[in-house]
Amino acid sequence: MDSKRIESLVLSFIRELGEDPKREGLMKTPERVAKSYKKLFGGYREDPTKLLTVFNSEAYDEMIIARDIDFYSTCEHHLLPFFGKVWIGYIPDQKIIGLSKLPRLVEIFSRRMQNQERLTKQIADTLNDLLKPRGVGVVVRAKHLCMLARGVEKQNCEISTSAFTGLFKKNIETRSEFLNLI
Ligand code: ZN
């Protein structure tokens, strides 16, 4: 991502809207937007499989849950933010990962142009591929600015998505246990 190029695109955009890019409040806006995009779209620069340190589970074989992971992402249809929380559960089979890595995983996939369904599935699939656990469950709840700000009906509507693999998919009791715990 070339910051200078982003800056000049934002400048054109400001002009196109009929604004004066030289007025005080807008002078540094292209620079600020380029800088914030570096963060908002920083997920492209990271490979989740390299980041996640895997440990031996030492025979721990019960469900592990990470609750209330905040995320901020950008809707790929409107380039507007969507944000909310992620819940991740998995049942290990020999391998576990450091708990702090779960929010990192969410961060890597949310800092991209996304849709909520894909974000949910990518988190579940990556954990599944990496740990080969007995099952993974991911639930994402989010509000989309493209719904709220554009005045689409159902103003306060929250979108909920989920992805399940292994026991979470096959076994209704496992899935209910997870859903009850979160
Ligand atoms: Zn949208």
Short mmCIF file of C-alpha atoms and ligand atoms in Angstrom, two decimals:
data_model
loop_
_atom_site.label_atom_id
_atom_site.label_comp_id
_atom_site.label_asym_id
_atom_site.label_seq_id
_atom_site.Cartn_x
_atom_site.Cartn_y
_atom_site.Cartn_z
CA MET A 1 0.00 0.00 0.00
CA ASP A 2 1.53 3.26 -1.20
CA SER A 3 0.63 6.06 1.23
CA LYS A 4 1.43 8.87 -1.23
CA ARG A 5 -0.86 7.33 -3.81
CA ILE A 6 -3.69 6.94 -1.28
CA GLU A 7 -3.20 10.58 -0.28
CA SER A 8 -3.58 11.79 -3.86
CA LEU A 9 -6.68 9.63 -4.35
CA VAL A 10 -8.25 11.06 -1.20
CA LEU A 11 -7.42 14.56 -2.41
CA SER A 12 -9.24 13.89 -5.69
CA PHE A 13 -12.15 12.46 -3.76
CA ILE A 14 -12.43 15.59 -1.58
CA ARG A 15 -12.40 17.76 -4.71
CA GLU A 16 -14.97 15.58 -6.41
CA LEU A 17 -17.35 16.09 -3.50
CA GLY A 18 -17.12 19.82 -4.16
CA GLU A 19 -15.04 20.57 -1.08
CA ASP A 20 -12.01 22.81 -0.89
CA PRO A 21 -9.04 20.61 0.03
CA LYS A 22 -7.06 23.71 1.02
CA ARG A 23 -9.33 24.80 3.84
CA GLU A 24 -7.87 24.31 7.27
CA GLY A 25 -9.85 21.30 8.44
CA LEU A 26 -9.15 19.38 5.25
CA MET A 27 -5.52 20.29 4.65
CA LYS A 28 -4.09 17.27 6.37
CA THR A 29 -7.03 14.96 5.75
CA PRO A 30 -5.45 13.00 2.86
CA GLU A 31 -2.43 12.32 5.03
CA ARG A 32 -4.58 11.31 8.00
CA VAL A 33 -6.76 9.02 5.90
CA ALA A 34 -3.71 7.31 4.39
CA LYS A 35 -2.36 6.78 7.88
CA SER A 36 -5.61 5.37 9.23
CA TYR A 37 -5.98 3.07 6.21
CA LYS A 38 -2.62 1.61 7.05
CA LYS A 39 -4.16 0.43 10.30
CA LEU A 40 -7.65 -0.39 8.99
CA PHE A 41 -6.30 -2.48 6.13
CA GLY A 42 -3.17 -3.73 7.88
CA GLY A 43 -4.51 -7.28 7.90
CA TYR A 44 -3.32 -7.87 4.35
CA ARG A 45 0.28 -7.64 5.46
CA GLU A 46 0.02 -10.44 7.99
CA ASP A 47 -0.04 -14.17 7.63
CA PRO A 48 -2.06 -15.75 10.45
CA THR A 49 -0.35 -19.12 10.10
CA LYS A 50 3.02 -17.54 10.94
CA LEU A 51 1.77 -15.70 13.96
CA LEU A 52 0.09 -18.43 15.90
CA THR A 53 2.32 -20.31 18.28
CA VAL A 54 1.00 -23.78 18.87
CA PHE A 55 1.51 -25.68 22.13
CA ASN A 56 0.93 -29.21 23.28
CA SER A 57 -2.46 -29.43 25.03
CA GLU A 58 -1.05 -31.78 27.71
CA ALA A 59 -4.21 -33.86 27.55
CA TYR A 60 -6.53 -30.90 28.17
CA ASP A 61 -9.54 -31.82 26.10
CA GLU A 62 -12.39 -29.60 27.25
CA MET A 63 -13.80 -26.59 25.48
CA ILE A 64 -11.69 -23.43 25.44
CA ILE A 65 -13.58 -20.18 24.95
CA ALA A 66 -12.48 -16.62 24.23
CA ARG A 67 -15.32 -14.18 24.88
CA ASP A 68 -16.15 -10.66 23.80
CA ILE A 69 -13.30 -10.01 21.40
CA ASP A 70 -13.90 -6.52 20.02
CA PHE A 71 -13.28 -5.96 16.35
CA TYR A 72 -13.51 -3.20 13.76
CA SER A 73 -13.72 -4.08 10.11
CA THR A 74 -14.65 -2.45 6.81
CA CYS A 75 -17.61 -3.58 4.76
CA GLU A 76 -16.38 -4.35 1.26
CA HIS A 77 -19.66 -3.32 -0.35
CA HIS A 78 -19.74 0.26 0.94
CA LEU A 79 -16.30 0.83 2.46
CA LEU A 80 -18.00 1.69 5.72
CA PRO A 81 -17.14 0.26 9.12
CA PHE A 82 -18.83 -2.67 10.70
CA PHE A 83 -17.91 -3.59 14.25
CA GLY A 84 -18.89 -5.72 17.17
CA LYS A 85 -17.76 -8.77 19.06
CA VAL A 86 -16.45 -12.24 18.34
CA TRP A 87 -16.74 -15.36 20.46
CA ILE A 88 -14.45 -18.29 19.70
CA GLY A 89 -14.62 -21.77 21.18
CA TYR A 90 -12.69 -24.91 20.34
CA ILE A 91 -12.08 -28.36 21.71
CA PRO A 92 -8.40 -29.22 21.32
CA ASP A 93 -6.93 -32.46 20.12
CA GLN A 94 -3.28 -32.38 21.21
CA LYS A 95 -2.68 -28.81 20.07
CA ILE A 96 -3.66 -25.49 21.63
CA ILE A 97 -2.66 -21.90 20.94
CA GLY A 98 -1.79 -19.04 23.26
CA LEU A 99 -5.03 -17.36 24.33
CA SER A 100 -3.78 -13.91 23.36
CA LYS A 101 -3.44 -15.18 19.80
CA LEU A 102 -7.18 -15.49 19.35
CA PRO A 103 -7.75 -11.71 19.38
CA ARG A 104 -4.76 -11.38 17.03
CA LEU A 105 -6.40 -13.78 14.62
CA VAL A 106 -9.59 -11.71 14.69
CA GLU A 107 -7.51 -8.58 14.14
CA ILE A 108 -5.72 -9.95 11.07
CA PHE A 109 -8.92 -10.93 9.29
CA SER A 110 -10.96 -7.90 10.33
CA ARG A 111 -8.37 -5.35 9.16
CA ARG A 112 -9.30 -5.98 5.55
CA MET A 113 -12.18 -5.27 3.21
CA GLN A 114 -14.60 -7.86 4.48
CA ASN A 115 -18.07 -9.20 4.73
CA GLN A 116 -19.21 -10.59 8.05
CA GLU A 117 -19.89 -14.08 6.76
CA ARG A 118 -16.38 -14.47 5.35
CA LEU A 119 -14.77 -12.99 8.46
CA THR A 120 -16.58 -15.55 10.60
CA LYS A 121 -15.60 -18.46 8.39
CA GLN A 122 -11.97 -17.41 7.97
CA ILE A 123 -11.48 -17.34 11.74
CA ALA A 124 -13.03 -20.79 12.13
CA ASP A 125 -11.22 -22.31 9.15
CA THR A 126 -7.80 -20.97 10.11
CA LEU A 127 -8.08 -22.36 13.64
CA ASN A 128 -9.33 -25.62 12.24
CA ASP A 129 -6.45 -25.95 9.77
CA LEU A 130 -3.83 -24.89 12.26
CA LEU A 131 -4.81 -26.90 15.32
CA LYS A 132 -6.75 -29.78 13.79
CA PRO A 133 -8.99 -29.59 16.88
CA ARG A 134 -12.03 -31.73 17.57
CA GLY A 135 -14.15 -28.74 16.66
CA VAL A 136 -14.36 -24.99 16.39
CA GLY A 137 -17.26 -22.58 16.95
CA VAL A 138 -17.19 -18.90 16.03
CA VAL A 139 -19.98 -16.38 16.57
CA VAL A 140 -19.80 -12.80 15.34
CA ARG A 141 -22.30 -10.07 16.20
CA ALA A 142 -21.92 -6.70 14.53
CA LYS A 143 -23.49 -3.42 13.60
CA HIS A 144 -22.95 -2.16 10.08
CA LEU A 145 -22.60 1.54 9.43
CA CYS A 146 -23.83 0.95 5.89
CA MET A 147 -27.16 -0.03 7.44
CA LEU A 148 -27.20 2.53 10.24
CA ALA A 149 -25.87 5.62 8.45
CA ARG A 150 -27.64 5.20 5.15
CA GLY A 151 -30.97 5.01 6.89
CA VAL A 152 -31.80 1.51 5.84
CA GLU A 153 -34.77 0.40 7.94
CA LYS A 154 -34.08 -1.61 11.11
CA GLN A 155 -31.73 1.01 12.51
CA ASN A 156 -30.51 -0.88 15.49
CA CYS A 157 -30.33 -4.23 13.86
CA GLU A 158 -27.36 -6.35 14.80
CA ILE A 159 -26.20 -9.02 12.40
CA SER A 160 -25.24 -12.37 13.83
CA THR A 161 -23.19 -14.98 11.96
CA SER A 162 -21.66 -18.26 13.01
CA ALA A 163 -19.35 -20.96 11.73
CA PHE A 164 -18.91 -24.44 13.16
CA THR A 165 -16.58 -27.31 12.39
CA GLY A 166 -16.15 -30.85 13.74
CA LEU A 167 -18.00 -31.60 16.98
CA PHE A 168 -19.58 -28.13 16.98
CA LYS A 169 -21.19 -28.97 13.68
CA LYS A 170 -22.05 -32.62 14.25
CA ASN A 171 -22.90 -32.66 17.91
CA ILE A 172 -25.88 -30.56 18.97
CA GLU A 173 -24.94 -30.83 22.67
CA THR A 174 -21.47 -29.41 22.04
CA ARG A 175 -22.90 -26.58 20.05
CA SER A 176 -25.51 -25.77 22.71
CA GLU A 177 -22.87 -25.91 25.43
CA PHE A 178 -20.85 -23.33 23.49
CA LEU A 179 -23.83 -21.11 22.76
CA ASN A 180 -24.92 -21.25 26.40
CA LEU A 181 -21.47 -20.34 27.64
CA ILE A 182 -21.04 -17.29 25.46
ZN ZN B 1 -22.14 -2.52 3.55
#
